[in-house]
Amino acid sequence: MVITSKSNPLIKEISKFSDKKYRRLCGKYVVEGIKPVRECIAAGCSIVNIVCVEGLENEFKSAVTVSRAVFESLSSEITPQGVLAVVEMPQNNLQAPQNSCILLDCLQDPGNLGTVIRTANAAGYGEIYLINCTDPYSPKAVRASMSGIFFVKVYQGTREEILNTLDGVPLICADMNGEDVFFFNPPEKFCLCIGNEGNGISGEIMDRAQFKVKIPMRKTCESLNAAVSAGIVMYQLKYDKKR
């Protein structure tokens, strides 16, 4: 059976996940696109529903099939691919990191957040701590993570909670007044801290930082995008073969 009505109870329920408060209340989020849904399944995420348009039901055999018009009413994409999944958010209780990790302090752009998650996953940082950041499970952040959100642990908490959790782990802050990251020798285990796009890292975290590093730039450039900076420093700290 193909659902053709936007007033169908399931369709109305899924449409509510565009709202951050509703996502948090229900503990669910939406993954959209053929490749992301495939990777979500492969990662073993807890999938509640899969919805697809006619023609994709043979691949996504457990999916609810809907008309193109109904699917477009649910989609956050400009050109929908015709499949989405409703996924349960992992309930990650705060715990100390097993290896080097990332701390994001007040990152507000979902595209930046998703890109940092994507890069962290690629670079081998499996734990990401968020303080007052935008929602990592918003459609834009999930899309920008390019499935990275399925393969890392995301922890959210207050500044005090997360700093207590990271007690004993050396903090390395990305800061314009820090040491040149290309000549810096990090400890074996560390937490890289990345701050807000406009204001940088909060004073409380900066005060607790054992190390500060910067990316050298030409005088004609004032700063780099937060996600770009994070990516450069992540790889340099972990994979510099000169050490």
mmCIF file of C-alpha atoms in Angstrom, residues 68 78 91 94 96 98 107 128 148 168 202:
data_model
loop_
_atom_site.group_PDB
_atom_site.id
_atom_site.type_symbol
_atom_site.label_atom_id
_atom_site.label_comp_id
_atom_site.label_asym_id
_atom_site.label_seq_id
_atom_site.Cartn_x
_atom_site.Cartn_y
_atom_site.Cartn_z
ATOM 1 C CA ARG A 68 6.431 11.489 -4.195
ATOM 2 C CA ILE A 78 16.328 20.568 -2.243
ATOM 3 C CA GLN A 91 21.926 7.647 24.881
ATOM 4 C CA LEU A 94 29.063 11.235 30.071
ATOM 5 C CA ALA A 96 35.964 9.911 30.322
ATOM 6 C CA GLN A 98 39.266 6.226 25.956
ATOM 7 C CA LEU A 107 29.715 25.830 17.907
ATOM 8 C CA ILE A 128 33.191 14.316 20.758
ATOM 9 C CA GLY A 148 30.129 10.378 10.666
ATOM 10 C CA GLY A 168 43.153 14.740 33.945
ATOM 11 C CA SER A 202 35.291 30.479 26.410
#
